[in-house]
PDB file of C-alpha atoms in Angstrom:
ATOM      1  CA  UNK Y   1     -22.167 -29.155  -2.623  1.00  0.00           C
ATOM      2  CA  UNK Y   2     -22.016 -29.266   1.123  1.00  0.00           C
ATOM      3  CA  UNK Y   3     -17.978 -28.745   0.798  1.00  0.00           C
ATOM      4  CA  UNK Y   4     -18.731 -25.467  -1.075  1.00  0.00           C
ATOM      5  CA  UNK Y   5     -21.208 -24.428   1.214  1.00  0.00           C
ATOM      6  CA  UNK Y   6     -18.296 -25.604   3.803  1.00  0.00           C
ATOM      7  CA  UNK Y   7     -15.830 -23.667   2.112  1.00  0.00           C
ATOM      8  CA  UNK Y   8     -18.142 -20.691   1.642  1.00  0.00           C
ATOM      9  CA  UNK Y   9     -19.045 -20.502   4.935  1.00  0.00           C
ATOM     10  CA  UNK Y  10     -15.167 -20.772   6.158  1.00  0.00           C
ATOM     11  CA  UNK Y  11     -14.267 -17.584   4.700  1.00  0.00           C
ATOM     12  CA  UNK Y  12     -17.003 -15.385   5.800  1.00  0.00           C
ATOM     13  CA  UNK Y  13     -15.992 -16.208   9.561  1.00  0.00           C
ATOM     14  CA  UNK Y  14     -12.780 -15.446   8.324  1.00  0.00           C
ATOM     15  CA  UNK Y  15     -14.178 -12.114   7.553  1.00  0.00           C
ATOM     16  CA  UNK Y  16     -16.049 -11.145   9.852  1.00  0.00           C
ATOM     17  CA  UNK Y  17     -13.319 -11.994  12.805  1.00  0.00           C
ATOM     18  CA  UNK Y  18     -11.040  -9.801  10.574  1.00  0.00           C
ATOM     19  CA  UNK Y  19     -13.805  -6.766  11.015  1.00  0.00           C
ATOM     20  CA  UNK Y  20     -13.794  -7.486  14.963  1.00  0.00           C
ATOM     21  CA  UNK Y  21      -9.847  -7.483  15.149  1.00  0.00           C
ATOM     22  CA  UNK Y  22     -10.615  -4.357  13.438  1.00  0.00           C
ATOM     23  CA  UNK Y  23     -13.253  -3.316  15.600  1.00  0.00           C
ATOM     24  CA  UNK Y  24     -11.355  -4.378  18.862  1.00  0.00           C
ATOM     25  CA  UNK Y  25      -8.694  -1.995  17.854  1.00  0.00           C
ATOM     26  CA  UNK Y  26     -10.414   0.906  17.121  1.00  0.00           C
ATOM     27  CA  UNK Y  27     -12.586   0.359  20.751  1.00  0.00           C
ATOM     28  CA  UNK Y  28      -8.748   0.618  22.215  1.00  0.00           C
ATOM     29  CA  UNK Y  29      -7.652   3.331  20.561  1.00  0.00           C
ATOM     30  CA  UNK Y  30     -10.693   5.135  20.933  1.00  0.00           C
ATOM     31  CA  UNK Y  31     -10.209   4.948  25.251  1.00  0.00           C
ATOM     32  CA  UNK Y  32      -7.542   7.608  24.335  1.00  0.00           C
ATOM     33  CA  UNK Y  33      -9.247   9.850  21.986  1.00  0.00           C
ATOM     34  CA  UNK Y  34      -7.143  12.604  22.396  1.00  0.00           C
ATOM     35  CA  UNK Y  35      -4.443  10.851  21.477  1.00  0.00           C
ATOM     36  CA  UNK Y  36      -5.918   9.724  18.642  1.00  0.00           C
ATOM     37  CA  UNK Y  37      -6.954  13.243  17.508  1.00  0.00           C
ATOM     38  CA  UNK Y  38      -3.484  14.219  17.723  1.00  0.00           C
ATOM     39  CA  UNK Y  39      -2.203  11.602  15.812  1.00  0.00           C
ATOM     40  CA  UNK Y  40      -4.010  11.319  13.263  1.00  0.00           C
ATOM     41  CA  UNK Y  41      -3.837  15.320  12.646  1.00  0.00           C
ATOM     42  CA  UNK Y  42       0.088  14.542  12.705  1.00  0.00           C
ATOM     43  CA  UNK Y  43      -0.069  11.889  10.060  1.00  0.00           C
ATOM     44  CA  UNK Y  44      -2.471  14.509   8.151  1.00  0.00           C
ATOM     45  CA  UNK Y  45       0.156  17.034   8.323  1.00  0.00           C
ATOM     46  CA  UNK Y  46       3.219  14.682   8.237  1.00  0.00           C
ATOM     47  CA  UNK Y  47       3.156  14.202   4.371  1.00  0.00           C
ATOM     48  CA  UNK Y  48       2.593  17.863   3.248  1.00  0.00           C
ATOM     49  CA  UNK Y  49       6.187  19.088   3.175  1.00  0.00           C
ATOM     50  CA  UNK Y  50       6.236  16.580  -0.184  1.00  0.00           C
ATOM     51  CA  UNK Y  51       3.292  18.615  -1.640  1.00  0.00           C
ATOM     52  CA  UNK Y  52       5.169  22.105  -0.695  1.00  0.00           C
ATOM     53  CA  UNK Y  53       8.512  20.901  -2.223  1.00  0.00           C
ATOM     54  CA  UNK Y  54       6.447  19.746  -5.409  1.00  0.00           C
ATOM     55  CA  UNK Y  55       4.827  23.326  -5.637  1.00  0.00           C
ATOM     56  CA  UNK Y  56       7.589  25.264  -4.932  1.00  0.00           C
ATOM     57  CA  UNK Y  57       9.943  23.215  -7.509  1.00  0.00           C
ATOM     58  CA  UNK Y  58       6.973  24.175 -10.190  1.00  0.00           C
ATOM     59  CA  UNK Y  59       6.808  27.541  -9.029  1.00  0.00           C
ATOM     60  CA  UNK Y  60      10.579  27.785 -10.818  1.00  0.00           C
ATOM     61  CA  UNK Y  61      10.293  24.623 -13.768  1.00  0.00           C
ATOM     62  CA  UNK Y  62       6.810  24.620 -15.692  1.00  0.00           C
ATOM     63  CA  UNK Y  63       7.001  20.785 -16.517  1.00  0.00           C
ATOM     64  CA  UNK Y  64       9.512  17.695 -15.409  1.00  0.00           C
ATOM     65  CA  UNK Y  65       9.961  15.684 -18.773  1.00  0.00           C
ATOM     66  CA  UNK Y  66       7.205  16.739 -20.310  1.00  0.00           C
ATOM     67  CA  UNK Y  67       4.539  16.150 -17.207  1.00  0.00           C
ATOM     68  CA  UNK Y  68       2.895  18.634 -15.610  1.00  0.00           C
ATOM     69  CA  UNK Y  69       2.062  20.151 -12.127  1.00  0.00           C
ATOM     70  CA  UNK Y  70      -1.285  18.513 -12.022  1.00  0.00           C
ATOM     71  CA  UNK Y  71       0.373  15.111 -13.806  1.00  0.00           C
ATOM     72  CA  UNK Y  72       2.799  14.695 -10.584  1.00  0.00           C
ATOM     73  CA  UNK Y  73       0.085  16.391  -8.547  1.00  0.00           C
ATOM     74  CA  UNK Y  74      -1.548  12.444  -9.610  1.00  0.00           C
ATOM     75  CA  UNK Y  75       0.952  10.636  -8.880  1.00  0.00           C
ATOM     76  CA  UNK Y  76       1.880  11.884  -5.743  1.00  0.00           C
ATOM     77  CA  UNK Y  77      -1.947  11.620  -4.043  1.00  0.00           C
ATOM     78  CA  UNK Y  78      -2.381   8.151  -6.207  1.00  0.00           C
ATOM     79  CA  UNK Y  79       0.561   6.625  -4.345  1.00  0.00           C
ATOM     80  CA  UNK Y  80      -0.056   8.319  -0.827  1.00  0.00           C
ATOM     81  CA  UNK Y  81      -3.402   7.008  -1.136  1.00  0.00           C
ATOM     82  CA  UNK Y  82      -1.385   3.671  -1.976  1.00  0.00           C
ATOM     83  CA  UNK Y  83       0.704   3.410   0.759  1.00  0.00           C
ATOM     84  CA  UNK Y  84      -1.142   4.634   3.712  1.00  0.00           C
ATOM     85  CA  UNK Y  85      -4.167   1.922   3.135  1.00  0.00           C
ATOM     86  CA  UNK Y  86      -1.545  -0.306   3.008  1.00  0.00           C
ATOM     87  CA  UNK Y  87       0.268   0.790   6.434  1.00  0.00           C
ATOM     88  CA  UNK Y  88      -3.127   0.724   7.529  1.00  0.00           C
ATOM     89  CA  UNK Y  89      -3.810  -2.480   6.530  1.00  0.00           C
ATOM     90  CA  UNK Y  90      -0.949  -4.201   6.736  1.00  0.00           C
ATOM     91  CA  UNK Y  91       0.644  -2.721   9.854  1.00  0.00           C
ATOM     92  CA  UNK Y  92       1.034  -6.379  11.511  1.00  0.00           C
ATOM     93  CA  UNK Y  93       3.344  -7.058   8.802  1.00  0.00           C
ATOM     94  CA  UNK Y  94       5.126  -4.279   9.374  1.00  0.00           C
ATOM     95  CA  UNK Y  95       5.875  -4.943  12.936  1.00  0.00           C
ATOM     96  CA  UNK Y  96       5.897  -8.819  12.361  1.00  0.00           C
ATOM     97  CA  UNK Y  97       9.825  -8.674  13.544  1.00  0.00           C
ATOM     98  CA  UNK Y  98       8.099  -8.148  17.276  1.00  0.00           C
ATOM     99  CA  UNK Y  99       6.093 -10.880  16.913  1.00  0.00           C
ATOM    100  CA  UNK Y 100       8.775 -13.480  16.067  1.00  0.00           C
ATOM    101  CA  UNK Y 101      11.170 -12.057  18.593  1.00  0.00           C
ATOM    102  CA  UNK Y 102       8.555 -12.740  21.459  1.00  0.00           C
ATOM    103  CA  UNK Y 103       8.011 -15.941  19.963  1.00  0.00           C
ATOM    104  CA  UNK Y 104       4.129 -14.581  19.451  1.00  0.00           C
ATOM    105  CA  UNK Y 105       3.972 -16.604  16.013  1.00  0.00           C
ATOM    106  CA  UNK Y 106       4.091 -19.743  18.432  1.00  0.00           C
ATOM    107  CA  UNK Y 107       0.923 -19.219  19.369  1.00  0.00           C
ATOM    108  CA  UNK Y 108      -0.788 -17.945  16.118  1.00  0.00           C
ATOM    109  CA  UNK Y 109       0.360 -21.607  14.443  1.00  0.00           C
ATOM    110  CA  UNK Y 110      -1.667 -23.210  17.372  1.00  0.00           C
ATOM    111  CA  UNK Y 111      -5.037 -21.539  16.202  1.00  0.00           C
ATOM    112  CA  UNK Y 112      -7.158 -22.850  13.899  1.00  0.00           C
ATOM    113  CA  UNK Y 113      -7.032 -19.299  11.651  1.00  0.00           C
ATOM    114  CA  UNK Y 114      -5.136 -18.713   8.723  1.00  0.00           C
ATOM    115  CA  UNK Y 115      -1.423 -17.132  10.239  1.00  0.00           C
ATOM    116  CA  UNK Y 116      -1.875 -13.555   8.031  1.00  0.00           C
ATOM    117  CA  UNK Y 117      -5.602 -13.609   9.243  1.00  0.00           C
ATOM    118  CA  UNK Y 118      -4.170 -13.432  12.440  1.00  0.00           C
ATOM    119  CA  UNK Y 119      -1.294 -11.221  11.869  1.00  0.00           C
ATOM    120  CA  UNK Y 120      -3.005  -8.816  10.331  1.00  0.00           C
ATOM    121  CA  UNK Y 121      -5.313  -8.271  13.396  1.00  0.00           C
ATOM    122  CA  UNK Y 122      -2.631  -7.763  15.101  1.00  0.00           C
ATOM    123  CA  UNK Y 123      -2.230  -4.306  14.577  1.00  0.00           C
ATOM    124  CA  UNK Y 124      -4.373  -1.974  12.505  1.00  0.00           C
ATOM    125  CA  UNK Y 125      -3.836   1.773  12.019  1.00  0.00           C
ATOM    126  CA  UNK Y 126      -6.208   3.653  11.130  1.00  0.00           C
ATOM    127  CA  UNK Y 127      -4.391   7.208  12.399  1.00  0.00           C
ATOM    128  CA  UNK Y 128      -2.625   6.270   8.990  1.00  0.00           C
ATOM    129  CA  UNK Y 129      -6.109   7.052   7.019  1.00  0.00           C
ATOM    130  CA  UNK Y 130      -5.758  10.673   7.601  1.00  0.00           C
ATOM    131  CA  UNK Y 131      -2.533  10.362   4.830  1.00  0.00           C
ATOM    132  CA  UNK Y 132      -5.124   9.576   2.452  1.00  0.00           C
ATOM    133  CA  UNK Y 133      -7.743  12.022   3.426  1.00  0.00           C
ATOM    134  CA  UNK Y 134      -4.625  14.486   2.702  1.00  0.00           C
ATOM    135  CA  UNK Y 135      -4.280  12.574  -0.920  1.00  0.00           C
ATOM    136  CA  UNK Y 136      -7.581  12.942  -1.430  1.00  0.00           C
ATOM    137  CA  UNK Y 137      -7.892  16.478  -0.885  1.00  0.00           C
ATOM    138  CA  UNK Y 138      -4.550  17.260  -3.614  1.00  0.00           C
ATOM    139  CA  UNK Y 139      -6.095  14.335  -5.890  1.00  0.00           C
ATOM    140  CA  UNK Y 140      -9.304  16.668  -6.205  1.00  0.00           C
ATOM    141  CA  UNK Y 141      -6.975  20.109  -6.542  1.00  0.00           C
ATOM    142  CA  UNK Y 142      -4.992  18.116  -9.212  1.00  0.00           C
ATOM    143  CA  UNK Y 143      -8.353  17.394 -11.041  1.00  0.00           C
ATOM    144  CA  UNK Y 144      -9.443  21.107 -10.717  1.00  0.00           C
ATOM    145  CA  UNK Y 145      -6.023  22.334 -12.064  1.00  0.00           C
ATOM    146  CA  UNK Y 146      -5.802  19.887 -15.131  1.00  0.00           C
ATOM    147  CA  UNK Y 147      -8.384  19.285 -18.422  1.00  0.00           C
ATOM    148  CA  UNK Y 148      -8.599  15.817 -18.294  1.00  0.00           C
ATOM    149  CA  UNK Y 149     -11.966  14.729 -19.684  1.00  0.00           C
ATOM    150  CA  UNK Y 150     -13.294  12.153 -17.467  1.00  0.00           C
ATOM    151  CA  UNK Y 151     -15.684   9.257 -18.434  1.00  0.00           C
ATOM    152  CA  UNK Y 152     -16.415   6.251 -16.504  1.00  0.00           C
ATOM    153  CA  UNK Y 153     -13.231   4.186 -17.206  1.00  0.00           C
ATOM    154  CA  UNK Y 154     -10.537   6.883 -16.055  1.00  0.00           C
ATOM    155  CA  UNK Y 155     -12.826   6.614 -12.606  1.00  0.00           C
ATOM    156  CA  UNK Y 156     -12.714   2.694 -13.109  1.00  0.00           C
ATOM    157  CA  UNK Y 157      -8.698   3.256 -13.547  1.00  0.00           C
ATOM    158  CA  UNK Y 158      -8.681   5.169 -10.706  1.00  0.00           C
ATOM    159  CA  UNK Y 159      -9.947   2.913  -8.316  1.00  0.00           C
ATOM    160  CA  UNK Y 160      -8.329   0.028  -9.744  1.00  0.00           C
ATOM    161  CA  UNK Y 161      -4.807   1.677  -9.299  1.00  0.00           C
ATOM    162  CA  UNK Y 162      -5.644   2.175  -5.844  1.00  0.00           C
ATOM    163  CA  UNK Y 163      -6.520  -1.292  -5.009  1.00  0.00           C
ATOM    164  CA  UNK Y 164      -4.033  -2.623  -6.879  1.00  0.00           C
ATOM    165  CA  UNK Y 165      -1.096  -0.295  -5.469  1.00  0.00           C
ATOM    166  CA  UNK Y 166      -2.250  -1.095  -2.133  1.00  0.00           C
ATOM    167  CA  UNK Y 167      -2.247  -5.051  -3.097  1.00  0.00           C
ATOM    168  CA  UNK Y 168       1.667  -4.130  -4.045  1.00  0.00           C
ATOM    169  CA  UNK Y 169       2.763  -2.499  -0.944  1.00  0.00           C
ATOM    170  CA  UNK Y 170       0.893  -5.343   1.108  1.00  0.00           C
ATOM    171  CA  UNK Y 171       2.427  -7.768  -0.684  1.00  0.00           C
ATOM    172  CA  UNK Y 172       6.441  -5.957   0.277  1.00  0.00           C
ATOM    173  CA  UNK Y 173       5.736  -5.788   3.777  1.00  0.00           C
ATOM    174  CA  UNK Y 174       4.741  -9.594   3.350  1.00  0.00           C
ATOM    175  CA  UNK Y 175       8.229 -10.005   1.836  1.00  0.00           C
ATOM    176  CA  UNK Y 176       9.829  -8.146   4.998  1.00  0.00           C
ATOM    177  CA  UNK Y 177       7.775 -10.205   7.167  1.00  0.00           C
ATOM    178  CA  UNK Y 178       8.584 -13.058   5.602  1.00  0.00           C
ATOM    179  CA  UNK Y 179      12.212 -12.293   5.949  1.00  0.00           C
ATOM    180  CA  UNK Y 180      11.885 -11.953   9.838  1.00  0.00           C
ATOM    181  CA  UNK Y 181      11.819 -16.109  10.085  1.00  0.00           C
ATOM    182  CA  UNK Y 182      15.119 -16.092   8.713  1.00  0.00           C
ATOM    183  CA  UNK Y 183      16.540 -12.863  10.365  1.00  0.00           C
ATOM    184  CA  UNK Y 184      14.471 -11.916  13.439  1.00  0.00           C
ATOM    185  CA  UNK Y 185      14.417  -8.396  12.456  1.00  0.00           C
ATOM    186  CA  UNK Y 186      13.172  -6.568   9.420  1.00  0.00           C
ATOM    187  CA  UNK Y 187      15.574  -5.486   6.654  1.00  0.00           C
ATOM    188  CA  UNK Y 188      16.192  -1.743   6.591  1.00  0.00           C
ATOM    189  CA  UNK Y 189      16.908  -2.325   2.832  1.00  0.00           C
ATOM    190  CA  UNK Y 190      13.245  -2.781   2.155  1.00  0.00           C
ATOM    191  CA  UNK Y 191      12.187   0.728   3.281  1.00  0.00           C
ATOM    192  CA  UNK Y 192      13.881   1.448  -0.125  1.00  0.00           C
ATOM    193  CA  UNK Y 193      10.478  -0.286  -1.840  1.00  0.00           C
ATOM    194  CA  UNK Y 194       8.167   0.689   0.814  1.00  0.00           C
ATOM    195  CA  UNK Y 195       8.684   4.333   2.015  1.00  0.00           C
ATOM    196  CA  UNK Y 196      11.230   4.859  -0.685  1.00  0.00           C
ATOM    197  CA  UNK Y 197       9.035   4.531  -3.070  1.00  0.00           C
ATOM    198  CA  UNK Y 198       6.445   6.899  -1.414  1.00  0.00           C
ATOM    199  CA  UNK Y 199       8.452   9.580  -1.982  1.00  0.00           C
ATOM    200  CA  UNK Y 200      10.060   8.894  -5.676  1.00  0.00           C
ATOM    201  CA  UNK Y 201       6.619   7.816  -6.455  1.00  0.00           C
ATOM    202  CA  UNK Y 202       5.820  11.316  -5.770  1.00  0.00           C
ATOM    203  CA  UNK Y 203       6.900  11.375  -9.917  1.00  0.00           C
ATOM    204  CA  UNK Y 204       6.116   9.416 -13.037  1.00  0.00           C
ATOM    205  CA  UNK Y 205       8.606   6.811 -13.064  1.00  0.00           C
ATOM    206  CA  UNK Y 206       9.880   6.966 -16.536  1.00  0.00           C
ATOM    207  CA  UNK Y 207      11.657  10.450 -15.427  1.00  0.00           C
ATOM    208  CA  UNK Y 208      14.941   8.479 -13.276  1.00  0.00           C
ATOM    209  CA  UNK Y 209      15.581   6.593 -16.616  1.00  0.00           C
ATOM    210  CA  UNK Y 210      14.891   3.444 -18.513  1.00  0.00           C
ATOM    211  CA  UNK Y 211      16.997   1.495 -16.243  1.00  0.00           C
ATOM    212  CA  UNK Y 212      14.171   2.286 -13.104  1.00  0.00           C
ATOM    213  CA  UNK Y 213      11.377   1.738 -15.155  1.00  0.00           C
ATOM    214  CA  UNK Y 214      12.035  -1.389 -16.448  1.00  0.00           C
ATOM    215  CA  UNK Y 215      13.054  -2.215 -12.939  1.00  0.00           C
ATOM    216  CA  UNK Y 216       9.323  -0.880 -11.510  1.00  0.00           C
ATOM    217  CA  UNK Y 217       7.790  -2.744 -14.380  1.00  0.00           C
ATOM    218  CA  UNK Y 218       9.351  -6.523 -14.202  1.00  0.00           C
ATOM    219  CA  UNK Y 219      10.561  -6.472 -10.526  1.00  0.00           C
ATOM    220  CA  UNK Y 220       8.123  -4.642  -8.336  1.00  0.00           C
ATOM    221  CA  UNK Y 221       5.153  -3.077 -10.601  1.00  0.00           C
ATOM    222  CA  UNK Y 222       5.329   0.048  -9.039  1.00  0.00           C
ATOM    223  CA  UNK Y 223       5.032   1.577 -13.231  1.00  0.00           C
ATOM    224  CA  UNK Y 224       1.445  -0.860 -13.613  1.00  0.00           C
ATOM    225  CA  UNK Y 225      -0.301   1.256 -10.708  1.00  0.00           C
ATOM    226  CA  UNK Y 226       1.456   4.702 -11.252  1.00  0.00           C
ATOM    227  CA  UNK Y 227       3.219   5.461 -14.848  1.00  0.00           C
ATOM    228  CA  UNK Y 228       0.615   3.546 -17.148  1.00  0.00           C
ATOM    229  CA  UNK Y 229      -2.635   4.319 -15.741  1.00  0.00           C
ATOM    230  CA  UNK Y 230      -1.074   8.162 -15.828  1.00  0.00           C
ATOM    231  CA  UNK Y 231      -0.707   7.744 -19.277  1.00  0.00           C
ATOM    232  CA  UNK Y 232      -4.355   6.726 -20.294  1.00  0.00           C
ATOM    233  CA  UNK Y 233      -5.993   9.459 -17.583  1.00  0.00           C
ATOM    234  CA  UNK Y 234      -4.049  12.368 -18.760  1.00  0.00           C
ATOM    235  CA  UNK Y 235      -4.656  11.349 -22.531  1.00  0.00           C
ATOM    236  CA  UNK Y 236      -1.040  10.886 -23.179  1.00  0.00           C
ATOM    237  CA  UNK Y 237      -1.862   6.753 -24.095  1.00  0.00           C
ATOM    238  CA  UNK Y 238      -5.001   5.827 -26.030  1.00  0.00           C
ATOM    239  CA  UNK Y 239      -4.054   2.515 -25.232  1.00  0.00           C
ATOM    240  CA  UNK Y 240      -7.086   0.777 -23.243  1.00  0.00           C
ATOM    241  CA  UNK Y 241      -5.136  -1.871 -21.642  1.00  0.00           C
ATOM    242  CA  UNK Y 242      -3.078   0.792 -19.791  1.00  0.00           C
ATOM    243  CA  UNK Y 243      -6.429   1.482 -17.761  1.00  0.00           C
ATOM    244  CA  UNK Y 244      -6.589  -2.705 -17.196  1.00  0.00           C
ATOM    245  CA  UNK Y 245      -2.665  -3.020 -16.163  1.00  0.00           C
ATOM    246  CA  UNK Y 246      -2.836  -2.658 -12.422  1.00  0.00           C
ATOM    247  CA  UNK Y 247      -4.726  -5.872 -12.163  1.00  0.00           C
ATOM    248  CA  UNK Y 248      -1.541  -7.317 -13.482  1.00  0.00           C
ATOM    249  CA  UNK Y 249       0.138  -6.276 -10.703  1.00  0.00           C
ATOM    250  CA  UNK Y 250      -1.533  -8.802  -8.174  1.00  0.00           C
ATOM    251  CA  UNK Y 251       0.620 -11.442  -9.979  1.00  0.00           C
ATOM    252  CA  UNK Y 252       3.607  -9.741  -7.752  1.00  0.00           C
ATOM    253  CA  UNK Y 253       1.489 -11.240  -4.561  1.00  0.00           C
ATOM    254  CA  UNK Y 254       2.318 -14.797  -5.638  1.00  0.00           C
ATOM    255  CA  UNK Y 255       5.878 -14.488  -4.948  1.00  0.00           C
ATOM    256  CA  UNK Y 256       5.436 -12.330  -1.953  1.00  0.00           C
ATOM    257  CA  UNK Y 257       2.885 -15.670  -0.563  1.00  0.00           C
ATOM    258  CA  UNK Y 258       4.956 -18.120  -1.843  1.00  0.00           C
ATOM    259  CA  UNK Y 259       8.156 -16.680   0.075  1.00  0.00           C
ATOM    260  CA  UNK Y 260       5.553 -16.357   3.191  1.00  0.00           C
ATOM    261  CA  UNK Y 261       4.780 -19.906   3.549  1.00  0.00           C
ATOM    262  CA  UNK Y 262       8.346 -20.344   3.083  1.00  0.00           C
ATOM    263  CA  UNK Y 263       9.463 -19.022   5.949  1.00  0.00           C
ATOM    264  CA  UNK Y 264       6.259 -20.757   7.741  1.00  0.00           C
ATOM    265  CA  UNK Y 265       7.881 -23.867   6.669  1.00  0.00           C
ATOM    266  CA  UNK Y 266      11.145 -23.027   7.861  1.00  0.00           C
ATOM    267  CA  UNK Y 267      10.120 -21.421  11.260  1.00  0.00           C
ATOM    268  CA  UNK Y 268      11.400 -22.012  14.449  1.00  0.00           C
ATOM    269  CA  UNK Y 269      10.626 -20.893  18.139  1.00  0.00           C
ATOM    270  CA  UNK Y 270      12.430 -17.946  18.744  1.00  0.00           C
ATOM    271  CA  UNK Y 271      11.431 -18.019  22.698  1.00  0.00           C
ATOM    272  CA  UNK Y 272       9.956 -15.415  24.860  1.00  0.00           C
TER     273      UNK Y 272
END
């Protein structure tokens, strides 16, 4: 009982010194505030060339395989909404090659915190939140546009893919994090997966092809928090385990952990 307790009591400090890394942060970022006005009305604005090209290319076709403007209209807010909690979250994997290169990870192994604890305090974006107030606003102009009726497990579906797609973005930068140990510097390859697949996401996934989806199904889930949830809130599926599907898609975060302590294993100074 007292090793529960133990336990229990473990990972709410672990918690709570994750909320003051964040708070820390935000108390910087907030001695510039002009600065951070600016930026985050630049991230805001950043992403909405996507949504023009998207309107304009249904201003001329009425439907892409048999989805429709407010379909894509979902997918493209559901997976901005995605990725920017994730770059928000997980922006200290992002940048890990920095910390291995100034042999920072030295001292992170030295305290008595979990190393992605730590790493993810590192950095923290929340500029990058202003991408999903942007989602938000064309997932409600999506909902206005389509006739989806909506009952309380398309909203649980909803949130789930959200979660879930975050989870799945986390758990790639983890992968290019993880490949810093071995390489010192991030792979450019895996901006395929990460802001790649922002902007092809912008679609339902079974339009590039059978080969892609079963790829985004089997490989990296992208399909079980974008194509299949789709399908059950637009009516297209009946199928209720479509609405269920992204919490499949934490199994991906195994890998992604098991490669991470991996590389732990295998790390070695890399100086200052």
């Amino acid at each position: 009982m007292n090793k529960e307790k133990q336990n229990c009591q473990h990972k709410t400090s672990a918690v709570k010194l994750y909320f003051h890394y964040i708070s820390v942060k935000i108390r910087c970022m907030m001695q510039y505030k002009k600065s951070f006005i600016l930026t985050s009305l630049g991230q805001f604005l950043s992403s909405f060339n996507a949504f023009v090209g998207i309107f304009f290319l249904f201003r001329r076709f009425h439907s892409i395989a048999g989805y429709t403007y407010s379909d894509v209209l979902f997918c493209y807010s559901i997976v901005v909404m995605e990725f920017s909690l994730a770059e928000c979250v997980a922006r200290g994997f992002d940048s890990f090659s920095r910390i291995v290169r100034q042999g920072t990870f030295d001292r992170i192994m030295t305290r008595p915190r979990n190393e992605i604890l730590q790493v993810l305090g590192d950095n923290f974006e929340p500029t990058r939140l202003s991408k999903m107030l942007q989602a938000i606003v064309i997932f409600g102009y999506g909902i206005s546009r389509s006739g989806t009726d909506w009952d309380f497990i398309k909203v649980i579906t909803v949130i789930l893919t959200v979660i879930c797609g975050t989870a799945v973005f986390c758990g790639i930068f983890l992968i290019n994090a993880s490949l810093c140990f071995f390489t010192m510097e991030g792979l450019e390859v895996i901006n395929i997966f990460t802001d790649g697949a922002r902007e092809y996401g912008q679609y339902p996934i079974d339009v590039y092809g059978k080969r892609m989806t079963r790829f985004c199904t089997f490989v990296i889930p992208y399909t079980l928090v974008q194509l299949y949830p789709l399908q059950f809130i637009t009516g297209r599926s009946d199928n209720i385990l479509f609405a269920f599907l992204p919490v499949a898609a934490l199994l991906f975060l195994l890998p992604c952990y098991a490669l991470w302590r991996f590389g732990v294993r295998k790390y070695k100074s890399a100086g200052s």
